[in-house]
Short mmCIF file of N, CA, C and O in Angstrom, two decimals:
data_model
loop_
_atom_site.label_atom_id
_atom_site.label_comp_id
_atom_site.label_asym_id
_atom_site.label_seq_id
_atom_site.Cartn_x
_atom_site.Cartn_y
_atom_site.Cartn_z
N MET A 1 -164.67 125.87 143.84
CA MET A 1 -165.29 126.78 144.79
C MET A 1 -165.15 128.23 144.33
O MET A 1 -166.09 129.00 144.44
N THR A 2 -163.97 128.58 143.82
CA THR A 2 -163.75 129.95 143.37
C THR A 2 -164.70 130.30 142.23
O THR A 2 -165.24 131.42 142.19
N SER A 3 -164.93 129.36 141.32
CA SER A 3 -165.82 129.65 140.20
C SER A 3 -167.25 129.88 140.68
O SER A 3 -167.96 130.74 140.15
N ILE A 4 -167.68 129.15 141.69
CA ILE A 4 -169.02 129.35 142.24
C ILE A 4 -169.14 130.75 142.82
O ILE A 4 -170.10 131.47 142.56
N LEU A 5 -168.15 131.16 143.62
CA LEU A 5 -168.18 132.49 144.22
C LEU A 5 -168.13 133.58 143.15
O LEU A 5 -168.85 134.58 143.24
N ASN A 6 -167.30 133.41 142.15
CA ASN A 6 -167.22 134.39 141.06
C ASN A 6 -168.54 134.51 140.32
O ASN A 6 -168.99 135.61 140.01
N ASN A 7 -169.18 133.37 140.03
CA ASN A 7 -170.47 133.39 139.33
C ASN A 7 -171.54 134.07 140.16
O ASN A 7 -172.32 134.86 139.64
N GLU A 8 -171.59 133.77 141.45
CA GLU A 8 -172.60 134.39 142.32
C GLU A 8 -172.35 135.89 142.41
O GLU A 8 -173.29 136.69 142.40
N GLY A 9 -171.10 136.30 142.52
CA GLY A 9 -170.77 137.72 142.57
C GLY A 9 -171.22 138.44 141.31
O GLY A 9 -171.75 139.55 141.36
N ARG A 10 -171.03 137.82 140.17
CA ARG A 10 -171.46 138.41 138.90
C ARG A 10 -172.98 138.53 138.85
O ARG A 10 -173.53 139.51 138.38
N LYS A 11 -173.68 137.49 139.35
CA LYS A 11 -175.15 137.53 139.34
C LYS A 11 -175.66 138.69 140.19
O LYS A 11 -176.59 139.39 139.80
N ILE A 12 -175.09 138.88 141.36
CA ILE A 12 -175.50 140.00 142.23
C ILE A 12 -175.23 141.31 141.53
O ILE A 12 -176.08 142.19 141.48
N SER A 13 -174.03 141.44 140.96
CA SER A 13 -173.65 142.66 140.28
C SER A 13 -174.58 142.95 139.10
O SER A 13 -175.03 144.08 138.92
N GLU A 14 -174.90 141.94 138.31
CA GLU A 14 -175.78 142.12 137.15
C GLU A 14 -177.18 142.53 137.59
O GLU A 14 -177.80 143.40 136.99
N ARG A 15 -177.69 141.93 138.67
CA ARG A 15 -179.02 142.26 139.16
C ARG A 15 -179.07 143.71 139.63
O ARG A 15 -180.00 144.45 139.33
N LEU A 16 -178.05 144.15 140.36
CA LEU A 16 -178.01 145.52 140.84
C LEU A 16 -177.93 146.51 139.68
O LEU A 16 -178.57 147.55 139.70
N LYS A 17 -177.14 146.20 138.66
CA LYS A 17 -177.01 147.09 137.51
C LYS A 17 -178.32 147.23 136.76
O LYS A 17 -178.65 148.30 136.27
N LYS A 18 -179.08 146.14 136.65
CA LYS A 18 -180.35 146.19 135.94
C LYS A 18 -181.35 147.10 136.65
O LYS A 18 -182.14 147.78 136.03
N GLU A 19 -181.33 147.09 137.97
CA GLU A 19 -182.29 147.88 138.74
C GLU A 19 -182.00 149.37 138.64
O GLU A 19 -182.91 150.18 138.64
N ASN A 20 -180.73 149.76 138.60
CA ASN A 20 -180.39 151.18 138.51
C ASN A 20 -178.96 151.28 138.03
O ASN A 20 -178.04 150.90 138.73
N ASP A 21 -178.79 151.83 136.85
CA ASP A 21 -177.46 151.89 136.25
C ASP A 21 -176.55 152.95 136.87
O ASP A 21 -175.36 152.93 136.66
N SER A 22 -177.12 153.91 137.62
CA SER A 22 -176.30 155.04 138.07
C SER A 22 -175.29 154.67 139.15
O SER A 22 -174.11 154.91 138.99
N CYS A 23 -175.70 154.12 140.27
CA CYS A 23 -174.73 153.81 141.34
C CYS A 23 -175.21 152.68 142.23
O CYS A 23 -176.40 152.43 142.34
N VAL A 24 -174.25 152.06 142.87
CA VAL A 24 -174.51 151.04 143.88
C VAL A 24 -173.70 151.40 145.10
O VAL A 24 -172.50 151.67 145.01
N GLY A 25 -174.34 151.45 146.25
CA GLY A 25 -173.63 151.73 147.50
C GLY A 25 -173.19 150.44 148.16
O GLY A 25 -173.85 149.41 148.04
N VAL A 26 -172.06 150.50 148.82
CA VAL A 26 -171.55 149.33 149.54
C VAL A 26 -171.34 149.72 150.99
O VAL A 26 -170.67 150.71 151.29
N LEU A 27 -171.94 148.96 151.88
CA LEU A 27 -171.76 149.14 153.31
C LEU A 27 -171.03 147.90 153.81
O LEU A 27 -171.60 146.81 153.84
N GLN A 28 -169.77 148.04 154.13
CA GLN A 28 -168.95 146.89 154.53
C GLN A 28 -168.83 146.83 156.04
O GLN A 28 -168.51 147.82 156.70
N LEU A 29 -169.07 145.64 156.58
CA LEU A 29 -168.90 145.40 158.00
C LEU A 29 -167.82 144.34 158.17
O LEU A 29 -167.95 143.22 157.67
N SER A 30 -166.77 144.70 158.85
CA SER A 30 -165.64 143.79 159.04
C SER A 30 -165.00 144.04 160.39
O SER A 30 -164.95 145.18 160.86
N ASP A 31 -164.52 142.99 161.00
CA ASP A 31 -163.79 143.08 162.26
C ASP A 31 -164.58 143.77 163.36
O ASP A 31 -164.04 144.55 164.14
N ASN A 32 -165.88 143.47 163.44
CA ASN A 32 -166.70 144.03 164.51
C ASN A 32 -166.39 143.40 165.86
O ASN A 32 -166.58 144.04 166.90
N HIS A 33 -165.96 142.16 165.87
CA HIS A 33 -165.58 141.45 167.10
C HIS A 33 -166.64 141.57 168.19
O HIS A 33 -166.32 141.84 169.35
N LEU A 34 -167.92 141.39 167.79
CA LEU A 34 -168.97 141.39 168.81
C LEU A 34 -168.69 140.27 169.80
O LEU A 34 -168.11 139.25 169.46
N ASN A 35 -169.09 140.46 171.00
CA ASN A 35 -168.86 139.60 172.16
C ASN A 35 -167.56 139.95 172.86
O ASN A 35 -167.27 139.43 173.92
N GLU A 36 -166.77 140.84 172.29
CA GLU A 36 -165.57 141.29 173.00
C GLU A 36 -166.00 142.32 174.04
O GLU A 36 -166.86 143.15 173.79
N ARG A 37 -165.40 142.25 175.18
CA ARG A 37 -165.70 143.19 176.26
C ARG A 37 -164.43 143.92 176.64
O ARG A 37 -163.42 143.30 177.00
N VAL A 38 -164.46 145.24 176.55
CA VAL A 38 -163.34 146.08 176.96
C VAL A 38 -163.89 147.05 178.00
O VAL A 38 -164.86 147.76 177.74
N ASP A 39 -163.28 147.07 179.14
CA ASP A 39 -163.72 147.96 180.22
C ASP A 39 -162.49 148.60 180.86
O ASP A 39 -162.02 148.17 181.91
N LEU A 40 -162.00 149.63 180.18
CA LEU A 40 -160.82 150.35 180.64
C LEU A 40 -161.19 151.81 180.88
O LEU A 40 -162.17 152.29 180.30
N PRO A 41 -160.42 152.52 181.67
CA PRO A 41 -160.75 153.94 181.90
C PRO A 41 -160.81 154.76 180.62
O PRO A 41 -161.61 155.68 180.50
N HIS A 42 -159.99 154.41 179.65
CA HIS A 42 -159.92 155.19 178.41
C HIS A 42 -160.62 154.53 177.22
O HIS A 42 -160.64 155.09 176.13
N ASN A 43 -161.23 153.35 177.41
CA ASN A 43 -161.84 152.64 176.31
C ASN A 43 -162.90 151.67 176.82
O ASN A 43 -162.63 150.91 177.76
N THR A 44 -164.07 151.70 176.20
CA THR A 44 -165.14 150.77 176.56
C THR A 44 -165.73 150.19 175.29
O THR A 44 -165.98 150.92 174.33
N PHE A 45 -165.94 148.88 175.30
CA PHE A 45 -166.61 148.23 174.18
C PHE A 45 -167.43 147.08 174.72
O PHE A 45 -166.94 146.27 175.52
N ASN A 46 -168.69 147.02 174.30
CA ASN A 46 -169.60 145.94 174.67
C ASN A 46 -170.76 145.96 173.67
O ASN A 46 -170.71 146.70 172.68
N TYR A 47 -171.81 145.17 173.90
CA TYR A 47 -172.91 145.13 172.94
C TYR A 47 -173.62 146.48 172.82
O TYR A 47 -174.05 146.87 171.74
N GLU A 48 -173.74 147.20 173.91
CA GLU A 48 -174.40 148.51 173.86
C GLU A 48 -173.62 149.48 172.99
O GLU A 48 -174.19 150.17 172.13
N VAL A 49 -172.31 149.53 173.17
CA VAL A 49 -171.46 150.40 172.35
C VAL A 49 -171.53 149.95 170.89
O VAL A 49 -171.65 150.78 169.98
N ALA A 50 -171.46 148.65 170.65
CA ALA A 50 -171.52 148.13 169.28
C ALA A 50 -172.83 148.51 168.62
O ALA A 50 -172.86 148.92 167.45
N GLY A 51 -173.94 148.39 169.35
CA GLY A 51 -175.25 148.75 168.81
C GLY A 51 -175.31 150.22 168.42
O GLY A 51 -175.84 150.58 167.36
N LYS A 52 -174.77 151.09 169.27
CA LYS A 52 -174.76 152.52 168.97
C LYS A 52 -173.90 152.82 167.75
O LYS A 52 -174.25 153.66 166.92
N ARG A 53 -172.79 152.13 167.63
CA ARG A 53 -171.91 152.34 166.47
C ARG A 53 -172.57 151.88 165.18
O ARG A 53 -172.46 152.53 164.14
N LEU A 54 -173.23 150.73 165.23
CA LEU A 54 -173.92 150.23 164.04
C LEU A 54 -175.06 151.16 163.64
O LEU A 54 -175.29 151.41 162.46
N LYS A 55 -175.78 151.68 164.61
CA LYS A 55 -176.86 152.63 164.32
C LYS A 55 -176.31 153.89 163.66
O LYS A 55 -176.86 154.39 162.67
N LEU A 56 -175.22 154.41 164.21
CA LEU A 56 -174.60 155.60 163.64
C LEU A 56 -174.10 155.32 162.22
O LEU A 56 -174.27 156.15 161.32
N LEU A 57 -173.50 154.17 162.01
CA LEU A 57 -173.04 153.78 160.68
C LEU A 57 -174.21 153.76 159.70
O LEU A 57 -174.11 154.29 158.59
N ALA A 58 -175.33 153.16 160.09
CA ALA A 58 -176.50 153.09 159.21
C ALA A 58 -177.03 154.48 158.91
O ALA A 58 -177.36 154.79 157.76
N GLU A 59 -177.12 155.34 159.91
CA GLU A 59 -177.62 156.70 159.70
C GLU A 59 -176.73 157.48 158.73
O GLU A 59 -177.22 158.14 157.82
N ARG A 60 -175.44 157.39 158.92
CA ARG A 60 -174.51 158.11 158.03
C ARG A 60 -174.51 157.54 156.62
O ARG A 60 -174.46 158.26 155.64
N ALA A 61 -174.57 156.21 156.52
CA ALA A 61 -174.60 155.57 155.21
C ALA A 61 -175.87 155.97 154.45
O ALA A 61 -175.81 156.30 153.26
N LYS A 62 -177.02 155.97 155.13
CA LYS A 62 -178.27 156.36 154.47
C LYS A 62 -178.19 157.80 153.97
O LYS A 62 -178.59 158.09 152.85
N MET A 63 -177.66 158.68 154.79
CA MET A 63 -177.52 160.07 154.39
C MET A 63 -176.61 160.19 153.16
O MET A 63 -176.94 160.87 152.19
N PHE A 64 -175.50 159.51 153.20
CA PHE A 64 -174.53 159.55 152.10
C PHE A 64 -175.13 158.97 150.82
O PHE A 64 -175.04 159.57 149.75
N PHE A 65 -175.74 157.80 150.93
CA PHE A 65 -176.31 157.15 149.76
C PHE A 65 -177.43 157.99 149.14
O PHE A 65 -177.52 158.13 147.93
N LYS A 66 -178.29 158.56 149.98
CA LYS A 66 -179.38 159.40 149.46
C LYS A 66 -178.83 160.65 148.77
O LYS A 66 -179.36 161.08 147.75
N MET A 67 -177.78 161.21 149.33
CA MET A 67 -177.17 162.41 148.75
C MET A 67 -176.68 162.13 147.32
O MET A 67 -176.75 162.99 146.46
N TYR A 68 -176.20 160.92 147.07
CA TYR A 68 -175.68 160.57 145.75
C TYR A 68 -176.69 159.81 144.89
O TYR A 68 -176.34 159.28 143.83
N GLY A 69 -177.92 159.73 145.33
CA GLY A 69 -178.95 159.09 144.53
C GLY A 69 -178.84 157.59 144.43
O GLY A 69 -179.31 156.98 143.47
N VAL A 70 -178.23 156.98 145.41
CA VAL A 70 -178.07 155.53 145.41
C VAL A 70 -179.40 154.88 145.80
O VAL A 70 -180.02 155.29 146.78
N SER A 71 -179.83 153.90 145.03
CA SER A 71 -181.05 153.18 145.40
C SER A 71 -180.76 151.71 145.69
O SER A 71 -181.57 151.02 146.29
N ASN A 72 -179.61 151.22 145.25
CA ASN A 72 -179.21 149.83 145.48
C ASN A 72 -178.01 149.80 146.41
O ASN A 72 -177.01 150.48 146.15
N VAL A 73 -178.10 149.00 147.44
CA VAL A 73 -177.01 148.92 148.43
C VAL A 73 -176.67 147.47 148.67
O VAL A 73 -177.55 146.61 148.80
N LEU A 74 -175.38 147.21 148.72
CA LEU A 74 -174.86 145.90 149.08
C LEU A 74 -174.26 146.00 150.48
O LEU A 74 -173.36 146.81 150.71
N VAL A 75 -174.79 145.21 151.42
CA VAL A 75 -174.20 145.12 152.75
C VAL A 75 -173.28 143.90 152.71
O VAL A 75 -173.72 142.78 152.48
N ALA A 76 -171.99 144.16 152.91
CA ALA A 76 -170.98 143.10 152.82
C ALA A 76 -170.41 142.80 154.20
O ALA A 76 -169.77 143.66 154.81
N PHE A 77 -170.67 141.61 154.69
CA PHE A 77 -170.07 141.14 155.94
C PHE A 77 -168.79 140.39 155.56
O PHE A 77 -168.86 139.35 154.94
N THR A 78 -167.64 140.96 155.92
CA THR A 78 -166.39 140.40 155.41
C THR A 78 -165.46 139.85 156.48
O THR A 78 -164.25 139.90 156.34
N GLY A 79 -166.01 139.32 157.53
CA GLY A 79 -165.20 138.56 158.47
C GLY A 79 -165.07 139.15 159.86
O GLY A 79 -165.30 140.33 160.08
N ASP A 80 -164.74 138.28 160.80
CA ASP A 80 -164.54 138.61 162.21
C ASP A 80 -165.73 139.36 162.81
O ASP A 80 -165.58 140.38 163.48
N LEU A 81 -166.92 138.84 162.55
CA LEU A 81 -168.13 139.45 163.11
C LEU A 81 -168.22 139.20 164.60
O LEU A 81 -168.72 140.05 165.35
N LEU A 82 -167.75 138.05 165.05
CA LEU A 82 -167.71 137.71 166.48
C LEU A 82 -166.27 137.62 166.95
O LEU A 82 -165.38 137.28 166.17
N ASN A 83 -166.08 137.90 168.22
CA ASN A 83 -164.75 137.76 168.79
C ASN A 83 -164.41 136.27 168.89
O ASN A 83 -165.26 135.44 169.20
N SER A 84 -163.19 135.95 168.64
CA SER A 84 -162.73 134.57 168.71
C SER A 84 -162.54 134.14 170.16
O SER A 84 -162.43 134.97 171.05
N ASP A 85 -162.53 132.85 170.37
CA ASP A 85 -162.17 132.35 171.70
C ASP A 85 -161.14 131.22 171.59
O ASP A 85 -161.10 130.31 172.38
N ARG A 86 -160.27 131.35 170.58
CA ARG A 86 -159.26 130.32 170.36
C ARG A 86 -158.14 130.39 171.38
O ARG A 86 -157.57 129.38 171.75
N ARG A 87 -157.77 131.60 171.79
CA ARG A 87 -156.66 131.76 172.72
C ARG A 87 -157.19 132.25 174.06
O ARG A 87 -158.25 132.86 174.14
N LEU A 88 -156.44 132.02 175.11
CA LEU A 88 -156.88 132.37 176.45
C LEU A 88 -157.19 133.86 176.58
O LEU A 88 -158.21 134.24 177.16
N ASP A 89 -156.35 134.72 176.02
CA ASP A 89 -156.60 136.17 176.15
C ASP A 89 -157.90 136.57 175.45
O ASP A 89 -158.63 137.43 175.93
N GLU A 90 -158.23 135.91 174.33
CA GLU A 90 -159.49 136.20 173.65
C GLU A 90 -160.67 135.68 174.48
O GLU A 90 -161.68 136.36 174.64
N TYR A 91 -160.52 134.49 175.00
CA TYR A 91 -161.58 133.88 175.80
C TYR A 91 -161.90 134.73 177.03
O TYR A 91 -163.06 134.92 177.38
N LEU A 92 -160.89 135.28 177.65
CA LEU A 92 -161.08 136.06 178.87
C LEU A 92 -161.72 137.42 178.60
O LEU A 92 -162.31 138.02 179.51
N THR A 93 -161.64 137.93 177.38
CA THR A 93 -162.26 139.23 177.07
C THR A 93 -163.65 139.08 176.47
O THR A 93 -164.28 140.09 176.15
N ASN A 94 -164.15 137.86 176.33
CA ASN A 94 -165.48 137.67 175.79
C ASN A 94 -166.54 138.02 176.82
O ASN A 94 -166.40 137.74 178.00
N ALA A 95 -167.62 138.64 176.35
CA ALA A 95 -168.71 139.06 177.24
C ALA A 95 -169.56 137.88 177.68
O ALA A 95 -170.18 137.93 178.73
N GLY A 96 -169.60 136.82 176.89
CA GLY A 96 -170.41 135.66 177.24
C GLY A 96 -170.01 134.48 176.39
O GLY A 96 -169.03 134.52 175.66
N ASN A 97 -170.80 133.40 176.49
CA ASN A 97 -170.45 132.21 175.72
C ASN A 97 -170.82 132.38 174.25
O ASN A 97 -171.55 133.29 173.87
N ARG A 98 -170.29 131.52 173.43
CA ARG A 98 -170.42 131.65 171.97
C ARG A 98 -171.87 131.60 171.52
O ARG A 98 -172.29 132.35 170.65
N SER A 99 -172.67 130.71 172.08
CA SER A 99 -174.06 130.59 171.63
C SER A 99 -174.86 131.85 171.95
O SER A 99 -175.64 132.33 171.12
N ALA A 100 -174.66 132.42 173.12
CA ALA A 100 -175.35 133.68 173.46
C ALA A 100 -174.85 134.81 172.55
O ALA A 100 -175.64 135.67 172.13
N ALA A 101 -173.57 134.80 172.23
CA ALA A 101 -172.99 135.83 171.38
C ALA A 101 -173.63 135.81 169.99
O ALA A 101 -173.86 136.87 169.39
N VAL A 102 -173.89 134.64 169.47
CA VAL A 102 -174.50 134.53 168.14
C VAL A 102 -175.87 135.21 168.13
O VAL A 102 -176.18 135.98 167.23
N PHE A 103 -176.69 134.95 169.15
CA PHE A 103 -178.02 135.55 169.21
C PHE A 103 -177.95 137.07 169.36
O PHE A 103 -178.72 137.80 168.73
N CYS A 104 -177.05 137.55 170.18
CA CYS A 104 -176.89 139.00 170.35
C CYS A 104 -176.41 139.64 169.04
O CYS A 104 -176.91 140.71 168.65
N ALA A 105 -175.46 139.02 168.39
CA ALA A 105 -174.93 139.56 167.13
C ALA A 105 -176.01 139.57 166.05
O ALA A 105 -176.16 140.56 165.33
N VAL A 106 -176.76 138.48 165.93
CA VAL A 106 -177.83 138.41 164.93
C VAL A 106 -178.83 139.53 165.18
O VAL A 106 -179.29 140.18 164.24
N ASP A 107 -179.17 139.79 166.43
CA ASP A 107 -180.11 140.85 166.75
C ASP A 107 -179.60 142.21 166.28
O ASP A 107 -180.33 142.97 165.66
N LEU A 108 -178.34 142.51 166.57
CA LEU A 108 -177.78 143.80 166.16
C LEU A 108 -177.69 143.92 164.63
O LEU A 108 -178.07 144.95 164.07
N TYR A 109 -177.21 142.87 163.97
CA TYR A 109 -177.06 142.94 162.52
C TYR A 109 -178.41 143.00 161.80
O TYR A 109 -178.57 143.70 160.81
N GLN A 110 -179.41 142.27 162.32
CA GLN A 110 -180.72 142.30 161.65
C GLN A 110 -181.37 143.67 161.80
O GLN A 110 -182.09 144.11 160.92
N GLN A 111 -181.11 144.36 162.90
CA GLN A 111 -181.63 145.73 163.04
C GLN A 111 -181.04 146.64 161.96
O GLN A 111 -181.76 147.43 161.35
N LEU A 112 -179.73 146.52 161.74
CA LEU A 112 -179.09 147.32 160.70
C LEU A 112 -179.65 146.98 159.33
O LEU A 112 -179.97 147.87 158.55
N ILE A 113 -179.79 145.71 159.04
CA ILE A 113 -180.29 145.28 157.73
C ILE A 113 -181.73 145.76 157.51
O ILE A 113 -182.06 146.30 156.45
N ARG A 114 -182.58 145.61 158.50
CA ARG A 114 -183.98 146.06 158.36
C ARG A 114 -184.05 147.58 158.19
O ARG A 114 -184.87 148.08 157.42
N ASP A 115 -183.21 148.29 158.91
CA ASP A 115 -183.18 149.75 158.79
C ASP A 115 -182.79 150.16 157.37
O ASP A 115 -183.44 151.01 156.75
N MET A 116 -181.75 149.55 156.83
CA MET A 116 -181.30 149.87 155.48
C MET A 116 -182.34 149.44 154.44
O MET A 116 -182.55 150.12 153.44
N LYS A 117 -183.02 148.33 154.68
CA LYS A 117 -184.01 147.80 153.73
C LYS A 117 -185.18 148.75 153.57
O LYS A 117 -185.80 148.80 152.51
N ARG A 118 -185.50 149.53 154.59
CA ARG A 118 -186.60 150.49 154.49
C ARG A 118 -186.33 151.58 153.45
O ARG A 118 -187.25 152.17 152.92
N SER A 119 -185.06 151.85 153.18
CA SER A 119 -184.70 152.96 152.30
C SER A 119 -184.10 152.55 150.96
O SER A 119 -184.03 153.37 150.05
N PHE A 120 -183.63 151.31 150.84
CA PHE A 120 -182.88 150.91 149.64
C PHE A 120 -183.25 149.50 149.19
O PHE A 120 -183.73 148.70 149.98
N ASN A 121 -182.96 149.21 147.92
CA ASN A 121 -182.98 147.83 147.43
C ASN A 121 -181.71 147.21 148.00
O ASN A 121 -180.61 147.67 147.70
N LEU A 122 -181.86 146.19 148.78
CA LEU A 122 -180.74 145.69 149.56
C LEU A 122 -180.33 144.29 149.16
O LEU A 122 -181.20 143.42 148.95
N SER A 123 -179.04 144.07 149.04
CA SER A 123 -178.46 142.74 148.89
C SER A 123 -177.46 142.56 150.02
O SER A 123 -176.85 143.52 150.47
N VAL A 124 -177.33 141.33 150.48
CA VAL A 124 -176.41 141.05 151.58
C VAL A 124 -175.45 139.96 151.14
O VAL A 124 -175.86 138.95 150.57
N LEU A 125 -174.19 140.18 151.39
CA LEU A 125 -173.13 139.25 151.04
C LEU A 125 -172.32 138.97 152.29
O LEU A 125 -172.07 139.87 153.08
N SER A 126 -171.92 137.72 152.47
CA SER A 126 -171.13 137.40 153.65
C SER A 126 -170.04 136.41 153.28
O SER A 126 -170.24 135.52 152.46
N VAL A 127 -168.90 136.61 153.88
CA VAL A 127 -167.80 135.64 153.78
C VAL A 127 -167.44 135.25 155.20
O VAL A 127 -167.58 136.03 156.14
N SER A 128 -167.00 134.03 155.36
CA SER A 128 -166.60 133.61 156.71
C SER A 128 -165.10 133.86 156.87
O SER A 128 -164.36 133.96 155.91
N GLY A 129 -164.71 133.98 158.09
CA GLY A 129 -163.29 134.18 158.34
C GLY A 129 -163.05 135.10 159.50
O GLY A 129 -163.93 135.74 160.01
#
């Protein structure tokens, strides 16, 4: 399994280098914990907040990448995209059931990907965990 992942990583890297030797931008998304709901006087997190944060991340990344002449971008999803429901405390903070969470998360992530795709040659990498 490790050799397969290493080979695929090299193929992505080689393809990006061929398209533009100068730079490759990486936009990493990790520990987003979508479907988690926090409603405290000093802290709020839900799908609306997550969507605004992802939009801001995309806007800043585009500005940064353009400033440095980046034309190839790798969006790396590196785990914990959805909130877990393994333990009672996690289950109780979830905004909805797992199947609904998947559709909401896909909607938010695809908006980010489409937005980035308009400006850059885009590759997407994902690991589970």
